[in-house]
Coordinates of C-alpha atoms in Angstrom, one line a residue:
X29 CA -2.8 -2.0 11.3
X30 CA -3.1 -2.1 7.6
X31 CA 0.9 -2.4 5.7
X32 CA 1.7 1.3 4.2
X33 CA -1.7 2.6 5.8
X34 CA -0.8 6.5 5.3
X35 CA 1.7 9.1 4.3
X36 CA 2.5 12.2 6.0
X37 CA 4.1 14.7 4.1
X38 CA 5.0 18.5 4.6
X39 CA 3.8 20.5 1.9
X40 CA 5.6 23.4 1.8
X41 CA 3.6 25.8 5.1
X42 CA 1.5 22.7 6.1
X43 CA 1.7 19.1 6.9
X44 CA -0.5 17.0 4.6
X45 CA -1.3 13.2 5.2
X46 CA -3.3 10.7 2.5
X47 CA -4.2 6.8 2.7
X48 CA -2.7 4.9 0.6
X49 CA -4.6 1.6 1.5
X50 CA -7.9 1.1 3.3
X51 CA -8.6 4.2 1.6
X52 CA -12.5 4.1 1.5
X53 CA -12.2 2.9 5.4
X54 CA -9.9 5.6 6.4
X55 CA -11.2 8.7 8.3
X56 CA -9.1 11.8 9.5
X57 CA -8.8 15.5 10.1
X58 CA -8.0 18.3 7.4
X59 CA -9.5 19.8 4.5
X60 CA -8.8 17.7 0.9
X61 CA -6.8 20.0 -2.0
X62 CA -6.8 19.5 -5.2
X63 CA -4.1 16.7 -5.4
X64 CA -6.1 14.5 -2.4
X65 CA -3.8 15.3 0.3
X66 CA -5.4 16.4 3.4
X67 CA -4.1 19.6 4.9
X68 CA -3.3 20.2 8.6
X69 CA -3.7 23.3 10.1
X70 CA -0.3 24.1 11.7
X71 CA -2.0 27.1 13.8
X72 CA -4.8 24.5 14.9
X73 CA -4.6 23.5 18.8
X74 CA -6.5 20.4 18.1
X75 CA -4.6 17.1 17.9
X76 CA -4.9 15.6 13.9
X77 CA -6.7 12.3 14.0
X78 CA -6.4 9.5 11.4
X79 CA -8.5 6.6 12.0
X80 CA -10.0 3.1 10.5
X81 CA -13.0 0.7 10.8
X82 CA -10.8 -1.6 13.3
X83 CA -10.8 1.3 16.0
X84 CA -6.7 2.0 15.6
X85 CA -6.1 5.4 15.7
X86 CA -3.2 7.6 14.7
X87 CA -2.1 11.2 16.5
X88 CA -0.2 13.7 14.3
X89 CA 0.9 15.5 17.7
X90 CA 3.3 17.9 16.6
X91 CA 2.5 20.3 13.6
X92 CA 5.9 22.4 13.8
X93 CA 7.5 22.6 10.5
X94 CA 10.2 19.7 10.0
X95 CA 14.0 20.8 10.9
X96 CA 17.3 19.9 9.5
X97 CA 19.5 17.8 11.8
X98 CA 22.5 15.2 11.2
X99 CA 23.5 12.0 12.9
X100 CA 27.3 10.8 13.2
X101 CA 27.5 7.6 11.7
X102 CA 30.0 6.2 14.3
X103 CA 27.8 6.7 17.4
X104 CA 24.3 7.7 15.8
X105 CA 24.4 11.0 18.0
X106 CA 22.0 13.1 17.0
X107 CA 23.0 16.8 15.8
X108 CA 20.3 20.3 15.5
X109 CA 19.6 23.9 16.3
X110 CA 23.0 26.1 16.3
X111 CA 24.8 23.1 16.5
X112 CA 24.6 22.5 12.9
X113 CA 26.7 25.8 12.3
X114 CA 29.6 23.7 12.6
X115 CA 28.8 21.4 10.0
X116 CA 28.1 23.4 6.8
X117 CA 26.3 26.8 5.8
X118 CA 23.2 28.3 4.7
X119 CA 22.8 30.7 2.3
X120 CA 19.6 31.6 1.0
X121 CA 18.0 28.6 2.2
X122 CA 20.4 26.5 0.3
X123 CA 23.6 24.2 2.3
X124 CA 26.6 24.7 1.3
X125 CA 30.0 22.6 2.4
X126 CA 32.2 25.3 3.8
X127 CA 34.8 27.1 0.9
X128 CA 31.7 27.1 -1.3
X129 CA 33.1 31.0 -2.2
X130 CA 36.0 29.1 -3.7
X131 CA 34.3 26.7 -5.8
X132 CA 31.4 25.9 -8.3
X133 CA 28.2 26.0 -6.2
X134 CA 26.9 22.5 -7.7
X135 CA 30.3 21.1 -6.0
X136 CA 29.7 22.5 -2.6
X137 CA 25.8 22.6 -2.7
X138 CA 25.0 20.0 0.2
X139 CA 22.1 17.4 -0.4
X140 CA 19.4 15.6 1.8
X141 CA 21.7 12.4 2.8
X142 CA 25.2 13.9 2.3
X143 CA 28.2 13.0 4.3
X144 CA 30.0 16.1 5.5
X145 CA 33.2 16.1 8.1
X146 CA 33.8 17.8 11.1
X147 CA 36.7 17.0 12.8
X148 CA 37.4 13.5 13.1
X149 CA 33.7 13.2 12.5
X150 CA 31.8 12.2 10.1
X151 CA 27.5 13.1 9.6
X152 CA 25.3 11.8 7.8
X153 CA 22.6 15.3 7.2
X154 CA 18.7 15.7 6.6
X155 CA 17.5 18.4 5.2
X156 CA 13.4 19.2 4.7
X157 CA 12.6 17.4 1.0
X158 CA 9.6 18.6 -0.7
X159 CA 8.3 15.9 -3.3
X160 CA 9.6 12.9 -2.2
X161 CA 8.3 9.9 -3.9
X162 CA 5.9 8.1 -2.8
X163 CA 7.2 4.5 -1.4
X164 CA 5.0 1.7 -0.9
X165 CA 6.2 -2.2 -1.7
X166 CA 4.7 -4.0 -4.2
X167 CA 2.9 -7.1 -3.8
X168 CA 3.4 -10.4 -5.1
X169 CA 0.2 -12.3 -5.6
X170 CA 2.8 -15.6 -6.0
X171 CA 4.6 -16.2 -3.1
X172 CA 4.1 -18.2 0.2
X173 CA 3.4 -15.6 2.2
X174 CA 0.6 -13.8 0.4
X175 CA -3.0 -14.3 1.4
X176 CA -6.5 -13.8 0.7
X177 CA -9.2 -12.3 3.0
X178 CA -12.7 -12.6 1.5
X179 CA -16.0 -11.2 2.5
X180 CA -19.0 -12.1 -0.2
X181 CA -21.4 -10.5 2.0
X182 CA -19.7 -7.3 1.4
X183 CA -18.5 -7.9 -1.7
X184 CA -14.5 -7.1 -0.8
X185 CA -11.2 -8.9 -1.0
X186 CA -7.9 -8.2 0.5
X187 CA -4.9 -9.7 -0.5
X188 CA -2.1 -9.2 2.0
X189 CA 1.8 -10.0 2.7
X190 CA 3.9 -9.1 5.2
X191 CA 4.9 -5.8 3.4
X192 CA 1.5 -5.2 1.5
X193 CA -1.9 -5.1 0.6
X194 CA -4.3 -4.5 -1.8
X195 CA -8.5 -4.3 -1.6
X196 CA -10.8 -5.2 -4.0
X197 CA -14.4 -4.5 -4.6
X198 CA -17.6 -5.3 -6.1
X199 CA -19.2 -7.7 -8.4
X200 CA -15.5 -9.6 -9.3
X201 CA -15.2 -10.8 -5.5
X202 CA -18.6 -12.6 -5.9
X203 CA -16.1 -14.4 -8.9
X204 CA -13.4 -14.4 -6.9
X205 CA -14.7 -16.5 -4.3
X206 CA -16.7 -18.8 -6.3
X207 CA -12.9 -19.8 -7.5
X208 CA -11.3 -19.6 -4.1
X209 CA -13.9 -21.9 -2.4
X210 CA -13.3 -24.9 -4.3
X211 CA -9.3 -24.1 -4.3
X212 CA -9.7 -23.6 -0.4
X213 CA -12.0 -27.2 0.0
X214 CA -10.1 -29.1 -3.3
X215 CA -12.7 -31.7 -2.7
X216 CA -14.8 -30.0 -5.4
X217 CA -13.5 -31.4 -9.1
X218 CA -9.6 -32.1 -9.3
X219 CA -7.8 -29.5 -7.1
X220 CA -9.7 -26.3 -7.6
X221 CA -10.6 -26.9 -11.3
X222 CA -13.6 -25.6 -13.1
X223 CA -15.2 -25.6 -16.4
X224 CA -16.4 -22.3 -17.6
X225 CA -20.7 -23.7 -16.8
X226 CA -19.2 -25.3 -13.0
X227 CA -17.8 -21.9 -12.5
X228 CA -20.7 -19.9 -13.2
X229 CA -23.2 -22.6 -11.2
X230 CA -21.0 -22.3 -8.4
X231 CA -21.5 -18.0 -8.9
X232 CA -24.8 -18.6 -9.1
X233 CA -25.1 -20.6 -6.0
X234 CA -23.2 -17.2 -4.3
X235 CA -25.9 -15.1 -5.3
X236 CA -24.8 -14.0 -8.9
X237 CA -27.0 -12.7 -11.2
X238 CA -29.1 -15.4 -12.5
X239 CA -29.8 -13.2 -16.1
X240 CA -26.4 -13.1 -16.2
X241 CA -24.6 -15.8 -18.6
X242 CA -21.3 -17.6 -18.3
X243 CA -19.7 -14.3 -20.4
X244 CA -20.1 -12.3 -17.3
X245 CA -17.4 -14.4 -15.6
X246 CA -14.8 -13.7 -17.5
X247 CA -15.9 -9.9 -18.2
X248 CA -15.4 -9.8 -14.1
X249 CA -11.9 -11.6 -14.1
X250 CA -10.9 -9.1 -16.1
X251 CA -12.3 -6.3 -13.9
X252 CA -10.6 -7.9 -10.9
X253 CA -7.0 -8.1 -12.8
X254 CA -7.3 -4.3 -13.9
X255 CA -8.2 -3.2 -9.9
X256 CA -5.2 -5.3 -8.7
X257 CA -2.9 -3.2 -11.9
X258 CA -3.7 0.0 -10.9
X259 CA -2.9 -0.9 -7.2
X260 CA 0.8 -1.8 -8.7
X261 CA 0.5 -5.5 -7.9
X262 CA 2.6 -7.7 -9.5
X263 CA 2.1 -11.2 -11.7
X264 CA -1.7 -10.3 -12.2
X265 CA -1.6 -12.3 -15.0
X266 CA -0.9 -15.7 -12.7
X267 CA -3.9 -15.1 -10.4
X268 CA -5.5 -17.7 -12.3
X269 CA -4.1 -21.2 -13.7
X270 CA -5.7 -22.8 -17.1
X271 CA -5.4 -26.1 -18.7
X272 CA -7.0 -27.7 -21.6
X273 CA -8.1 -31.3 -21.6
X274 CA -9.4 -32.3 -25.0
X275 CA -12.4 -30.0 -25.6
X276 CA -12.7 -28.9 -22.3
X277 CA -10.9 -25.6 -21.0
X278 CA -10.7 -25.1 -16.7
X279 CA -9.3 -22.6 -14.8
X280 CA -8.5 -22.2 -11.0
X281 CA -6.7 -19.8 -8.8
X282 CA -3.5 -19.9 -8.4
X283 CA -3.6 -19.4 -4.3
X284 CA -3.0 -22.0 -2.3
X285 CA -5.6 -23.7 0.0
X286 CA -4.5 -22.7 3.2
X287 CA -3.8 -19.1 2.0
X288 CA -7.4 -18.6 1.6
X289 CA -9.8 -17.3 4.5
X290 CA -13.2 -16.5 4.1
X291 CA -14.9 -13.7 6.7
X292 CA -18.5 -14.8 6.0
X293 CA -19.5 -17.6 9.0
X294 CA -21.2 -19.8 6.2
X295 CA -18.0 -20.1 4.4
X296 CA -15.4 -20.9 7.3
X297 CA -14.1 -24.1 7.2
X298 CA -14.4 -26.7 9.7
X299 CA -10.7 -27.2 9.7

C-alpha cells in the first residue's frame, strides 16, 4: 500500500476523502467539490470504496458523524456518550471546563487535546476538528533508505522511503533513466558519469526524440526537479552530482546503485 495513500476527513454534514499519492491510479466512491475532496453520502447504504491499480482496496464502513470522547492517560480507558458529562460541559456546541460562569470563557473554553481532571483522574479529550492540516512526511531524495522505481515503457518514476513517496511522469523519466542506468551498472564511464553528448546518446538509445538536441536534456531535468518541488520533496537540487574536468562538464545521479530498480524486463539486471 502506497505511504500517506489517502485522507479522510469530515467536512462539516459529510465525510470527504482525497489521494494524496497515486493520485492518477486511485479510484473511489463520491462526487468531487470544488476543493477536490470527494463527498460521501452519509444517508447512502452502500459501503464507500477507495481503490488502486495493485487490487488493495479500502472500506469507509461507517459514515456516522465523528463523536467526542477522552482517554485517561494512566490506563488508556476510553471515555463517550453521557459519560463525558462528568468531564466538562457543552454549551452552544462549545466545551467548557466546569466554573466557566466564573471566569473568562478563553480560560475555561476546552480544546481538541486538552487535559481535564476528574477525580484523581486525569483525560486526555478529542473533540470533532474541522480544518485540520493536512500531514504527509516529506521525502528525502538523500538518504539510504530512499529508492527509485522506474518504468520507461510507461514513462513514470516513483521514488519511495519508508514514510514517503513521490511519482513522476512523462518525458523527464525517459532522462531519468538514461542517468540511472549507467549509475545502477557503473561499468559505463567512471561511476555513473556522463558528458552532456554520452547523455543524450544514451536517451536516444531509450527511444528519445531523435529531432531533439542535447538542450532538451537539461530542459527535462528541470521539468523533473519542479514535479518533485511541488510534491514538497526535499534536496531536489542534489538529485544530480556535477564535476568539471578541464573542458569537459559531467553529471550523474546522485542515487546509489543498488537503490535503483528498473520495472521494464529489458532493463533488470542480471544481479
Amino acid at each position: 500500500m502506497p505511504q500517506f495513500w489517502f485522507e479522510v476527513r469530515w467536512l462539516g454534514q459529510n465525510w470527504g476523502w482525497r489521494p494524496l499519492n497515486r493520485v492518477d491510479e486511485t479510484r473511489g466512491s463520491g462526487s468531487v467539490d470544488k476543493n477536490g475532496w470527494r463527498i460521501i453520502n452519509s444517508l447512502s447504504r452502500r459501503v464507500a470504496r477507495i481503490t488502486i491499480d495493485e487490487g488493495i482496496v479500502a472500506e469507509l464502513t461507517d459514515t456516522t458523524p465523528p463523536q467526542a470522547f477522552a482517554m485517561n492517560v494512566e490506563n488508556n480507558e476510553f471515555v463517550s456518550g453521557d459519560a463525558l458529562e462528568d468531564l466538562y460541559e457543552c454549551v452552544d456546541d462549545r466545551f467548557y471546563r466546569f466554573g466557566w460562569e466564573h471566569g473568562a470563557d478563553a480560560s475555561y473554553e476546552l480544546k481538541d487535546g486538552d487535559l481535564v481532571s476528574s477525580g484523581t483522574s486525569l483525560y486526555r479529550l478529542f473533540f470533532p476538528v474541522l480544518g485540520a492540516p493536512t500531514l504527509v512526511a516529506q521525502l528525502h531524495l538523500i538518504i539510504d533508505e530512499c529508492s527509485l522505481r522506474i518504468s520507461v515503457s510507461e514513462l513514470w518514476a516513483s521514488f519511495e522511503s519508508d514514510e514517503s513517496s513521490v511519482r513522476v511522469t512523462g518525458e523527464c523519466v525517459r532522462v531519468l533513466a538514461a542517468y540511472a542506468l549507467v549509475r545502477r551498472d557503473e561499468s559505463y564511464t567512471d561511476g555513473g558519469w556522463l558528458t552532456a553528448p554520452e547523455s543524450h546518446k544514451q536517451w536516444l538509445k531509450l527511444g528519445g526524440n531523435t529531432n531533439s538536441g542535447i538542450e532538451r536534456l537539461g530542459f527535462e531535468r528541470g521539468k523533473l526537479r519542479s514535479q518533485l518541488r511541488k510534491a514538497g520533496v526535499l534536496d531536489v537540487k542534489d538529485l544530480f552530482e556535477r564535476k568539471t574536468s578541464g573542458y569537459r562538464t559531467m553529471l550523474r545521479l546522485s542515487t546509489r546503485a543498488d537503490q535503483i530498480i528498473f520495472i521494464d524486463p529489458e532493463f533488470q539486471s542480471d544481479d
